[in-house]
mmCIF file of C-alpha atoms in Angstrom:
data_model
loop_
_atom_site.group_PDB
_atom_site.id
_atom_site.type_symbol
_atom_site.label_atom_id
_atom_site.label_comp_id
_atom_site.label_asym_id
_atom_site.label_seq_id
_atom_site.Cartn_x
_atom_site.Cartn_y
_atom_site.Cartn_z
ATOM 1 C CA UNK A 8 23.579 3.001 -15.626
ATOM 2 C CA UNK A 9 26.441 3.460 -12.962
ATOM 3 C CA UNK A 10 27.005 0.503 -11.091
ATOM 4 C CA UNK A 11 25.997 0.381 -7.431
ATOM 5 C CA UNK A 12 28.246 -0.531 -4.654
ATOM 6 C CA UNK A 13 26.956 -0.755 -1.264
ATOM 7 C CA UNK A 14 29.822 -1.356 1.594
ATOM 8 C CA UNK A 15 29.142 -2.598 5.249
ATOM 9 C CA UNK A 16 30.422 -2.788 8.431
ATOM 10 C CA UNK A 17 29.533 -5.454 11.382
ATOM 11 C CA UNK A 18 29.070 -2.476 13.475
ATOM 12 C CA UNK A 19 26.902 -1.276 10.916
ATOM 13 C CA UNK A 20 23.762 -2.941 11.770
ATOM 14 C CA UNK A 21 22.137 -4.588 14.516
ATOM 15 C CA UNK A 22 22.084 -8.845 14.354
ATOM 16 C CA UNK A 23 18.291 -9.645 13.943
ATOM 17 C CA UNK A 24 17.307 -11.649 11.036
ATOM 18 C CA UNK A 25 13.644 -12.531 12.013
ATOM 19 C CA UNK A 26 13.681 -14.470 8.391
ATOM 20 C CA UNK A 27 15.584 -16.984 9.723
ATOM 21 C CA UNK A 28 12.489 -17.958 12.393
ATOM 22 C CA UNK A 29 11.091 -18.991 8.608
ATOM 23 C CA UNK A 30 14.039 -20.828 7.673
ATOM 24 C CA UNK A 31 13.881 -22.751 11.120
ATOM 25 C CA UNK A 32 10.162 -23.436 10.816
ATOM 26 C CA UNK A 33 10.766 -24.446 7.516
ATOM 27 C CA UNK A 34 13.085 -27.197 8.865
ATOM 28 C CA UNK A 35 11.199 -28.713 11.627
ATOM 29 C CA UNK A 36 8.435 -29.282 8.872
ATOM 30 C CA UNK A 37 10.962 -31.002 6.731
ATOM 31 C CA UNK A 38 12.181 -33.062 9.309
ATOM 32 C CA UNK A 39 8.207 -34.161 10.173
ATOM 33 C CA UNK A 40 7.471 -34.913 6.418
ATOM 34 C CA UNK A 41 10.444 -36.764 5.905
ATOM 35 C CA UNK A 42 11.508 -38.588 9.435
ATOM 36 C CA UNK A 43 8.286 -38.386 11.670
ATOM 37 C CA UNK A 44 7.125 -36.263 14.348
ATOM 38 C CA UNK A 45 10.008 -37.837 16.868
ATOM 39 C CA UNK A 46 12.506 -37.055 14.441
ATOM 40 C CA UNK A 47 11.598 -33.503 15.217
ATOM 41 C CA UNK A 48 12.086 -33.806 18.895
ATOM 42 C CA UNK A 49 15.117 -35.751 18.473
ATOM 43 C CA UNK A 50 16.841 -33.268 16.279
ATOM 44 C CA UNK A 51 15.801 -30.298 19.265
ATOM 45 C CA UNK A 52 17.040 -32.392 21.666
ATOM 46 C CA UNK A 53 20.169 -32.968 20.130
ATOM 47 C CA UNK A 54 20.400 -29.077 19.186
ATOM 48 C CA UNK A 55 19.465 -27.716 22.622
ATOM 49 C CA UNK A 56 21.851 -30.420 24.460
ATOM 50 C CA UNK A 57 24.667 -29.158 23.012
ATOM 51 C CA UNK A 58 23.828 -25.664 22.161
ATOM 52 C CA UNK A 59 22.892 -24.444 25.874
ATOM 53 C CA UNK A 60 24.728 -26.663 27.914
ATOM 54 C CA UNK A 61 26.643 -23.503 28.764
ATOM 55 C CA UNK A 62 23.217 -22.504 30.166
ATOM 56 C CA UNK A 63 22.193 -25.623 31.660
ATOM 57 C CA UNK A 64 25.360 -25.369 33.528
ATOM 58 C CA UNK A 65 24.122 -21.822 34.732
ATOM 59 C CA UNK A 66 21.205 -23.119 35.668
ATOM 60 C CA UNK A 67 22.585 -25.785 38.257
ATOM 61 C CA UNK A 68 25.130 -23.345 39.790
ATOM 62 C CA UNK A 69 22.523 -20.412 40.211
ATOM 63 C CA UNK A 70 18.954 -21.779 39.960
ATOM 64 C CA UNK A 71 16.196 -20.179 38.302
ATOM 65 C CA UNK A 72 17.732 -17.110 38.061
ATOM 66 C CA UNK A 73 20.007 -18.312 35.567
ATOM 67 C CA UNK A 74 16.605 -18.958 33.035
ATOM 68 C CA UNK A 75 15.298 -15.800 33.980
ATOM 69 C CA UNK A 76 18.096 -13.949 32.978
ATOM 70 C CA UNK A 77 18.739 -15.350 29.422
ATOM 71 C CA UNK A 78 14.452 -15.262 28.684
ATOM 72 C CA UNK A 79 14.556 -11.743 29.763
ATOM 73 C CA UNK A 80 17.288 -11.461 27.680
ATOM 74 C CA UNK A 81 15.905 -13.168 24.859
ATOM 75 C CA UNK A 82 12.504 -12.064 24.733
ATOM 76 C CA UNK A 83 13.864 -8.293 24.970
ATOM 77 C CA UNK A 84 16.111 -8.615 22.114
ATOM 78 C CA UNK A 85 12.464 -10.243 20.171
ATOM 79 C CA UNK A 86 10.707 -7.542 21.147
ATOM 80 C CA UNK A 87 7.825 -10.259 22.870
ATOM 81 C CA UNK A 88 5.895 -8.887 25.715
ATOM 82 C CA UNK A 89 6.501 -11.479 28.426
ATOM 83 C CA UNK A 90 5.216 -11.457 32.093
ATOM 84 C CA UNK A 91 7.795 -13.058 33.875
ATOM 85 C CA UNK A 92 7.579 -14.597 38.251
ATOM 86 C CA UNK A 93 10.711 -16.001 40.040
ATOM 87 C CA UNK A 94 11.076 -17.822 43.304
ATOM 88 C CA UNK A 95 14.322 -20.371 44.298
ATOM 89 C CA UNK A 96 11.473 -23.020 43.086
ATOM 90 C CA UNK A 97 9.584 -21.544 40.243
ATOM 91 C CA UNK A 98 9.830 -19.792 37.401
ATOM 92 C CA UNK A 99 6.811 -18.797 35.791
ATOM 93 C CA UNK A 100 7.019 -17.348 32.027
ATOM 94 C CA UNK A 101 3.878 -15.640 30.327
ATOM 95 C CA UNK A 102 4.429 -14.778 26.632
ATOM 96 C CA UNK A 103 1.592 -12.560 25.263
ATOM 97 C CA UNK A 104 2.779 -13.625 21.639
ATOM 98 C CA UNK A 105 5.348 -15.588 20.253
ATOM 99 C CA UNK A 106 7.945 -12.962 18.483
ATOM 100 C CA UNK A 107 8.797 -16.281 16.089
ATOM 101 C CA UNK A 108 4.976 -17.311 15.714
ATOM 102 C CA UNK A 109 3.959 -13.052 14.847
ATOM 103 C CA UNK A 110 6.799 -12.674 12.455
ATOM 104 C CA UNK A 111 6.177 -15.672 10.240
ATOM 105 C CA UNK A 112 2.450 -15.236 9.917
ATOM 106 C CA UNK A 113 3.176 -11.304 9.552
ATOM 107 C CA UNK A 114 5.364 -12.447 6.428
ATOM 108 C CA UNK A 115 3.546 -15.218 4.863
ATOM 109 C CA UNK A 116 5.968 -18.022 6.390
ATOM 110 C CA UNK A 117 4.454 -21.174 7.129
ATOM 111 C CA UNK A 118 4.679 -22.218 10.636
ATOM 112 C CA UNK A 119 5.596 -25.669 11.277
ATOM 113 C CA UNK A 120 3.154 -28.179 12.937
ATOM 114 C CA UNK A 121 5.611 -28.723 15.578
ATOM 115 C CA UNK A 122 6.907 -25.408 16.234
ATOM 116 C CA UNK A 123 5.530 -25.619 19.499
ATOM 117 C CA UNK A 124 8.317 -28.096 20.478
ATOM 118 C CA UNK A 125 11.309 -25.113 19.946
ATOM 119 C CA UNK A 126 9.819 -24.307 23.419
ATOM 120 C CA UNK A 127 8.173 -27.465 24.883
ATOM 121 C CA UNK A 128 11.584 -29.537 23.915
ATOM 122 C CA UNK A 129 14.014 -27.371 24.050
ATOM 123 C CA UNK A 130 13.058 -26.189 27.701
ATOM 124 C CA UNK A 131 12.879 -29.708 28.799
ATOM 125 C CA UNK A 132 16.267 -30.659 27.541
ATOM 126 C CA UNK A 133 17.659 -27.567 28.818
ATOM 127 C CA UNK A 134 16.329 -28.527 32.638
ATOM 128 C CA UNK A 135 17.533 -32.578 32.203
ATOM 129 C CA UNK A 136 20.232 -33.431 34.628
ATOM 130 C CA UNK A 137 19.933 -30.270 36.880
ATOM 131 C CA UNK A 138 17.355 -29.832 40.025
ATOM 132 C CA UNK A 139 14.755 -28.400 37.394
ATOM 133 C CA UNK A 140 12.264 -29.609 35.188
ATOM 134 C CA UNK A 141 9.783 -27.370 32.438
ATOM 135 C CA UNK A 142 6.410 -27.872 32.131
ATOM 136 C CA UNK A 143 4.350 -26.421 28.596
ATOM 137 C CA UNK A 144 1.605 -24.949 30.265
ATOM 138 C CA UNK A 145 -0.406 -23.318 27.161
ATOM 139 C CA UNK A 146 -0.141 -22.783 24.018
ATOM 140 C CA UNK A 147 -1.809 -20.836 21.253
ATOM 141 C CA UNK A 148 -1.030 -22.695 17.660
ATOM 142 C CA UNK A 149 -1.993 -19.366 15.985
ATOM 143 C CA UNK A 150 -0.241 -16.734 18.097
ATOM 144 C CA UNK A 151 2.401 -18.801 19.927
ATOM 145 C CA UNK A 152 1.111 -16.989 22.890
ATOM 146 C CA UNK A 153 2.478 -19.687 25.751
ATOM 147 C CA UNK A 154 2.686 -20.225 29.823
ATOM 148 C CA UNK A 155 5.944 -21.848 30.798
ATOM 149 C CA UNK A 156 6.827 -23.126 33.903
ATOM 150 C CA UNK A 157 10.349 -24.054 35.505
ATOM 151 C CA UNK A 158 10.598 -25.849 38.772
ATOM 152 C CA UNK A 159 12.295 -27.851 41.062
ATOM 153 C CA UNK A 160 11.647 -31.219 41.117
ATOM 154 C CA UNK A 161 10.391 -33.181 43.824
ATOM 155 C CA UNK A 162 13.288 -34.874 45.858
ATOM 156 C CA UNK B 24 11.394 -20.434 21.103
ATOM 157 C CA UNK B 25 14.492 -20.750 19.760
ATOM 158 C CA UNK B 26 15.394 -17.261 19.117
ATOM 159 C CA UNK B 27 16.716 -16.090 15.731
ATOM 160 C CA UNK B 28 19.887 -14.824 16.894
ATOM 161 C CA UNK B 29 20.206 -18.815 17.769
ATOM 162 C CA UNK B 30 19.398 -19.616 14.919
ATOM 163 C CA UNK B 31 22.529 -20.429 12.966
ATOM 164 C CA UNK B 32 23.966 -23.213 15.576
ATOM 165 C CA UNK B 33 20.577 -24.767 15.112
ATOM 166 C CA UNK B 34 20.985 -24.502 11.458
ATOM 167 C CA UNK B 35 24.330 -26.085 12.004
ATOM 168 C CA UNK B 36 23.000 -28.530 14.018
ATOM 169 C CA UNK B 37 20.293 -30.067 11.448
ATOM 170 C CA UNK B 38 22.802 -30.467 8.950
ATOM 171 C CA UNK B 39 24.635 -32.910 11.530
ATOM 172 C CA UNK B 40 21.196 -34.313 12.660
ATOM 173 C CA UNK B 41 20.237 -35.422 8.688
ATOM 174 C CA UNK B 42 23.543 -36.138 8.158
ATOM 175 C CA UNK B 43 23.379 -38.822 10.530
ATOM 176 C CA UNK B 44 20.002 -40.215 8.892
ATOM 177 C CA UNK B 45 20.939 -40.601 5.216
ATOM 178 C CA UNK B 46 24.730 -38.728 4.900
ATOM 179 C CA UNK B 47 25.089 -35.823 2.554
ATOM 180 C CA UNK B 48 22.468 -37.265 0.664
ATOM 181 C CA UNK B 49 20.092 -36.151 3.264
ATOM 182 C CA UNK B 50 21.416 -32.593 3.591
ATOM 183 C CA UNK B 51 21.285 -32.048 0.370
ATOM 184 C CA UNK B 52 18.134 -33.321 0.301
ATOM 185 C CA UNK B 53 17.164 -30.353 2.652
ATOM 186 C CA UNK B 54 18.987 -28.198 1.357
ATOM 187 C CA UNK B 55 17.294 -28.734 -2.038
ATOM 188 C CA UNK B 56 13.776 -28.725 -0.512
ATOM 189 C CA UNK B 57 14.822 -25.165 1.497
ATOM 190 C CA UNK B 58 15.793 -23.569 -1.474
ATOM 191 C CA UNK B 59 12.474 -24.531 -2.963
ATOM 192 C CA UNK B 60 10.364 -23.746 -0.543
ATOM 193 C CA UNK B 61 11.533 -20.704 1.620
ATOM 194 C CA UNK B 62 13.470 -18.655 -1.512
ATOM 195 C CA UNK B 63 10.415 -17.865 -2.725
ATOM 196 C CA UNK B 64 11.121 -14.233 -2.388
ATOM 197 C CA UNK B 65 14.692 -14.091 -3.818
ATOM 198 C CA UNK B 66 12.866 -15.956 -7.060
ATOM 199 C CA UNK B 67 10.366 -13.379 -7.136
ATOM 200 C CA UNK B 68 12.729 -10.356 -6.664
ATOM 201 C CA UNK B 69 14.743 -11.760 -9.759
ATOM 202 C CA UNK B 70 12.075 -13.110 -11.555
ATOM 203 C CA UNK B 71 10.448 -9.051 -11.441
ATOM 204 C CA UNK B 72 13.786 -6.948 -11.479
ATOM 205 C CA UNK B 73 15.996 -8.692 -13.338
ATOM 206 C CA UNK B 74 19.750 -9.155 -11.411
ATOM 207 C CA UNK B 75 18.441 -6.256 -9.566
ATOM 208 C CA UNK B 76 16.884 -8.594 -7.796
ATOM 209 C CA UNK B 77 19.700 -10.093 -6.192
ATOM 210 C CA UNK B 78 20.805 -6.584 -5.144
ATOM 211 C CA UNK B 79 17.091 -5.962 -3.607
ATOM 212 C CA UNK B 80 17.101 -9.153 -1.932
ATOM 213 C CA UNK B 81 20.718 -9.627 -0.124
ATOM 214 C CA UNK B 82 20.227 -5.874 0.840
ATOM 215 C CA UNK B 83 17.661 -7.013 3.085
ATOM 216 C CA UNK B 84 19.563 -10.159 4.652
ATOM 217 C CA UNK B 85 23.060 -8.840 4.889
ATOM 218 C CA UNK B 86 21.954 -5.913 6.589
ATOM 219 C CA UNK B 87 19.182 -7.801 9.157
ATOM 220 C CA UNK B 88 22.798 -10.286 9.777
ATOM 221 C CA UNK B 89 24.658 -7.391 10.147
ATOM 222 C CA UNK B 90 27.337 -8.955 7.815
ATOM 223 C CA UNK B 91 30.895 -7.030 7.266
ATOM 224 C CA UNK B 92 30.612 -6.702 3.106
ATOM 225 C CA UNK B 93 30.859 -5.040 -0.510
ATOM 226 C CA UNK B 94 27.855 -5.688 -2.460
ATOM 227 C CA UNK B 95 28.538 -4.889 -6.422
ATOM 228 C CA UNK B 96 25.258 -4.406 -9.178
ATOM 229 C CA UNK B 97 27.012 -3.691 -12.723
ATOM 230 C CA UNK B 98 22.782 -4.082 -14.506
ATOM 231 C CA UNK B 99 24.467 -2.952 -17.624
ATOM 232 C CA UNK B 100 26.728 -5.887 -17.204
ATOM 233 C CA UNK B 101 23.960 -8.009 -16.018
ATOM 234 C CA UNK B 102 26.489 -8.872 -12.780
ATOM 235 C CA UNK B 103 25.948 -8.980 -9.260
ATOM 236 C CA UNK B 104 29.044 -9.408 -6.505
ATOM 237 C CA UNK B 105 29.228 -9.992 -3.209
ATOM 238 C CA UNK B 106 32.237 -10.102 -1.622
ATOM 239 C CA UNK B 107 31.947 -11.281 2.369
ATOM 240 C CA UNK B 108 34.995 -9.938 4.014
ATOM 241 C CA UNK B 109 33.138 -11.721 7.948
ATOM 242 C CA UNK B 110 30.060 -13.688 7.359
ATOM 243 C CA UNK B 111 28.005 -13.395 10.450
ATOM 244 C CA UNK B 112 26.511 -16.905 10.338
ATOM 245 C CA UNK B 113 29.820 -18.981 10.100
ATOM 246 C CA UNK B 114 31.725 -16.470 12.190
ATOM 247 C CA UNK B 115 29.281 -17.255 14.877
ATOM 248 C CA UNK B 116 29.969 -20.689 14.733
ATOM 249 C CA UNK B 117 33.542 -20.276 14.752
ATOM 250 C CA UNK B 118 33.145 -18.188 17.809
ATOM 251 C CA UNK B 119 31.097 -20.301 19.389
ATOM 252 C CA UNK B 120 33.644 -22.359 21.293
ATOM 253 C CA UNK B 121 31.537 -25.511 23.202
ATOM 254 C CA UNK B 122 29.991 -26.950 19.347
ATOM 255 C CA UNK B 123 31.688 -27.615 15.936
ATOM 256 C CA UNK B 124 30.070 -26.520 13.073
ATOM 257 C CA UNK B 125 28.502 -28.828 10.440
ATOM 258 C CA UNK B 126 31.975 -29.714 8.362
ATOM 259 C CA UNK B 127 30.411 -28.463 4.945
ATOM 260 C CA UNK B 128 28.058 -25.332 6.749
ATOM 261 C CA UNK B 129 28.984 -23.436 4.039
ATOM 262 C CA UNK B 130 27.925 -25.439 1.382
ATOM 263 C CA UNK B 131 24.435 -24.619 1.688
ATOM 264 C CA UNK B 132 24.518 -20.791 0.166
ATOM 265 C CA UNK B 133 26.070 -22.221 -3.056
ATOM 266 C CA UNK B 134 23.061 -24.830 -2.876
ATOM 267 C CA UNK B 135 20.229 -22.497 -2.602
ATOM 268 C CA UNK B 136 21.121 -19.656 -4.609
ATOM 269 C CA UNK B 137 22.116 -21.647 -7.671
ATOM 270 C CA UNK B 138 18.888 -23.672 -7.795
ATOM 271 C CA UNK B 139 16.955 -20.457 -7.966
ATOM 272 C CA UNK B 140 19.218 -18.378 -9.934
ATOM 273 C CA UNK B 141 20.218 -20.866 -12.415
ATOM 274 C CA UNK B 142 17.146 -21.704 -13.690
ATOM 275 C CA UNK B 143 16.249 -17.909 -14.637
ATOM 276 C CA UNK B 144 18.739 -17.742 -16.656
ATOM 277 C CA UNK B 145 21.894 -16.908 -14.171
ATOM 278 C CA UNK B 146 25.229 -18.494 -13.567
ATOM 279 C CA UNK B 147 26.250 -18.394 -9.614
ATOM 280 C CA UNK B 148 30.284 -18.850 -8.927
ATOM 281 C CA UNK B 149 31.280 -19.033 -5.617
ATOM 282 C CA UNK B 150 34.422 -18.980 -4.128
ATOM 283 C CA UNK B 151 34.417 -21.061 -0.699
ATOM 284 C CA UNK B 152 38.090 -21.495 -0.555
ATOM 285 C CA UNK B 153 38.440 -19.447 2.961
ATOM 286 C CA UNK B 154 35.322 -20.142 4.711
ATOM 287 C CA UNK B 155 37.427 -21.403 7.700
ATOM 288 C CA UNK B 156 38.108 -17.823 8.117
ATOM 289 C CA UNK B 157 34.688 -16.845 7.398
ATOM 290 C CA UNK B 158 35.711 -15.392 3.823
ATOM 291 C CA UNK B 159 33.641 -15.870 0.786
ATOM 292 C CA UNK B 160 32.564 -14.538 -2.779
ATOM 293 C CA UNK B 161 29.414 -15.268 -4.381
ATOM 294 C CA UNK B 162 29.493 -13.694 -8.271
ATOM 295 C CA UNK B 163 26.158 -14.158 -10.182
ATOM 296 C CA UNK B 164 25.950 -13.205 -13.970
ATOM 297 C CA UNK B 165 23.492 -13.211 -16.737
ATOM 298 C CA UNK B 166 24.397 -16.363 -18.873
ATOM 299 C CA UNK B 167 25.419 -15.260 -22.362
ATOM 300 C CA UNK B 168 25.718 -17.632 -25.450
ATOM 301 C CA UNK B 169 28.913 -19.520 -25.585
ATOM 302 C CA UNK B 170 30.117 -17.116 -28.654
ATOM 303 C CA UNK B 171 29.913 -14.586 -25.654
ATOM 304 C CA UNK B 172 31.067 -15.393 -22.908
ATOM 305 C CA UNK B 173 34.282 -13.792 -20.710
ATOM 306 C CA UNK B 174 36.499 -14.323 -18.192
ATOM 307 C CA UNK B 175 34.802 -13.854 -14.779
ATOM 308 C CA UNK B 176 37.352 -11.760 -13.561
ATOM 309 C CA UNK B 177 37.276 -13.476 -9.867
ATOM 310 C CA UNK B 178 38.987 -10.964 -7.336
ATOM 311 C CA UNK B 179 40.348 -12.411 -3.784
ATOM 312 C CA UNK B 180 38.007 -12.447 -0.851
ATOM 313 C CA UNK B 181 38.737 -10.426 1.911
#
């Protein structure tokens, strides 16, 4: 038998590993089994503090808009149907079903007991220090179907 | 949701986050527990097509990452090659100016593989010397008897 050779480009392909939503949810569960449910939002703190500060810092120089943009952004790229309502003061996000949440129970991943907190945690550390605050309205443990709210905080 | 294109820094990220807990102890730790728990499929993939399986299985990821790479099967030779002239995931992080990368990212593809290749009767070698450049090698071969075994023949990266 020949051998096979298969050559690739970056160009070649589009970036979208939806495995790696697995690989994430298999994480948070690790952390939960091994350091405690804290732990968990400790770790996404950490994480989103550092990782979007660049969007935090958006977020106080252009409001809401800044969050709008990058969900938009995010949830297009996902391929999630969102419903999506902007004012200066509120942003109101309505995800039908988590892109994450579908893939892994499409593909036999586990989803994580906390998995919840990559957007109740991570939303509220993205909003700390700036005029804004996030609020978890709903959300569906088997779909990851979720209403998320951004606003400005009371003075 | 943390979306999987943001996935790697977050990676990155828990390997600094355990760190701090327990040190490398408590990476590998993780490391050891992801490899057991989420390569299910790569185990299966070998486990039904022989080193085929590797081919079948980093097809799918290196592709989905859109990684810049040569991917080698030789099933007569019972070898499998890939040679990553940009990995996607660390070149991210390299890009990614406003957070450092976890000082031994890389280490976790040599941790992973091996513990489910190794034990089906596989040797992994990989070369990590120029993962600061996002470079990398990752050779796995059938393990032969002592009486039988060769030179690897290693070739560069890049």
């Amino acid at each position: 038998m020949p051998k096979e050779v298969m050559r690739r480009s970056a160009s070649d392909n589009a970036y979208l590993h939806k495995d790696f939503h697995g690989a994430l949810s298999a994480g948070l569960e690790y952390v939960h089994r091994r350091y405690g449910a804290e732990a968990v939002r400790d770790f996404l703190r950490q994480f989103a503090a550092s990782f979007y500060s660049p969007l935090r810092a958006d977020l106080r120089k252009r409001g809401l808009a800044a969050l709008k943009e990058y969900f938009e952004q995010i949830y297009r790229v996902e391929g999630g149907t969102m419903a999506i309502r902007c004012t200066p003061d509120e942003l109101r996000i309505e995800v039908a079903a988590c892109p994450a949440v579908t893939h892994m129970r499409a593909h036999g991943y586990a989803v994580a007991r906390m998995f919840n907190e990559t957007t109740k945690t991570v939303n509220e550390t993205i909003c700390e220090s700036t005029p804004f605050a996030a609020e978890l309205v709903g959300y569906d443990e088997q779909t990851g179907r979720s209403v998320q709210r951004f606003y400005r905080r009371s003075a | 949701m943390i979306s999987c294109t943001e996935f790697i820094p977050a990676y990155s990220e828990l390997f600094k986050f355990l760190e701090k807990q327990g040190g490398g102890a408590a990476v590998l730790d993780f490391w050891n527990y992801l490899s057991d728990n989420f390569l299910g499929n790569l185990k299966e993939l070998v486990e039904q097509n022989g080193i085929r399986g590797c081919w079948m299985y980093w097809t799918h990821t290196l592709n989905e990452e859109a990684a810049d790479f040569t991917m080698e099967l030789d099933e007569e030779a019972g070898e499998f090659r890939i040679v990553m002239r940009h990995c996607p995931s660390k070149g991210r992080l390299l890009e990614c100016k406003h957070i450092a990368p976890y000082h031994d990212y890389c280490g976790h593809c040599d941790v992973l593989y091996r513990r489910v290749l190794e034990p089906l009767g596989y040797e992994c070698i990989a070369d990590l010397s120029e993962v600061d450049q996002a470079r990398c090698s990752l050779v796995v071969r059938r393990k032969r008897p002592a009486s039988q075994a060769q030179p690897l023949g290693m070739t560069g990266v890049g």
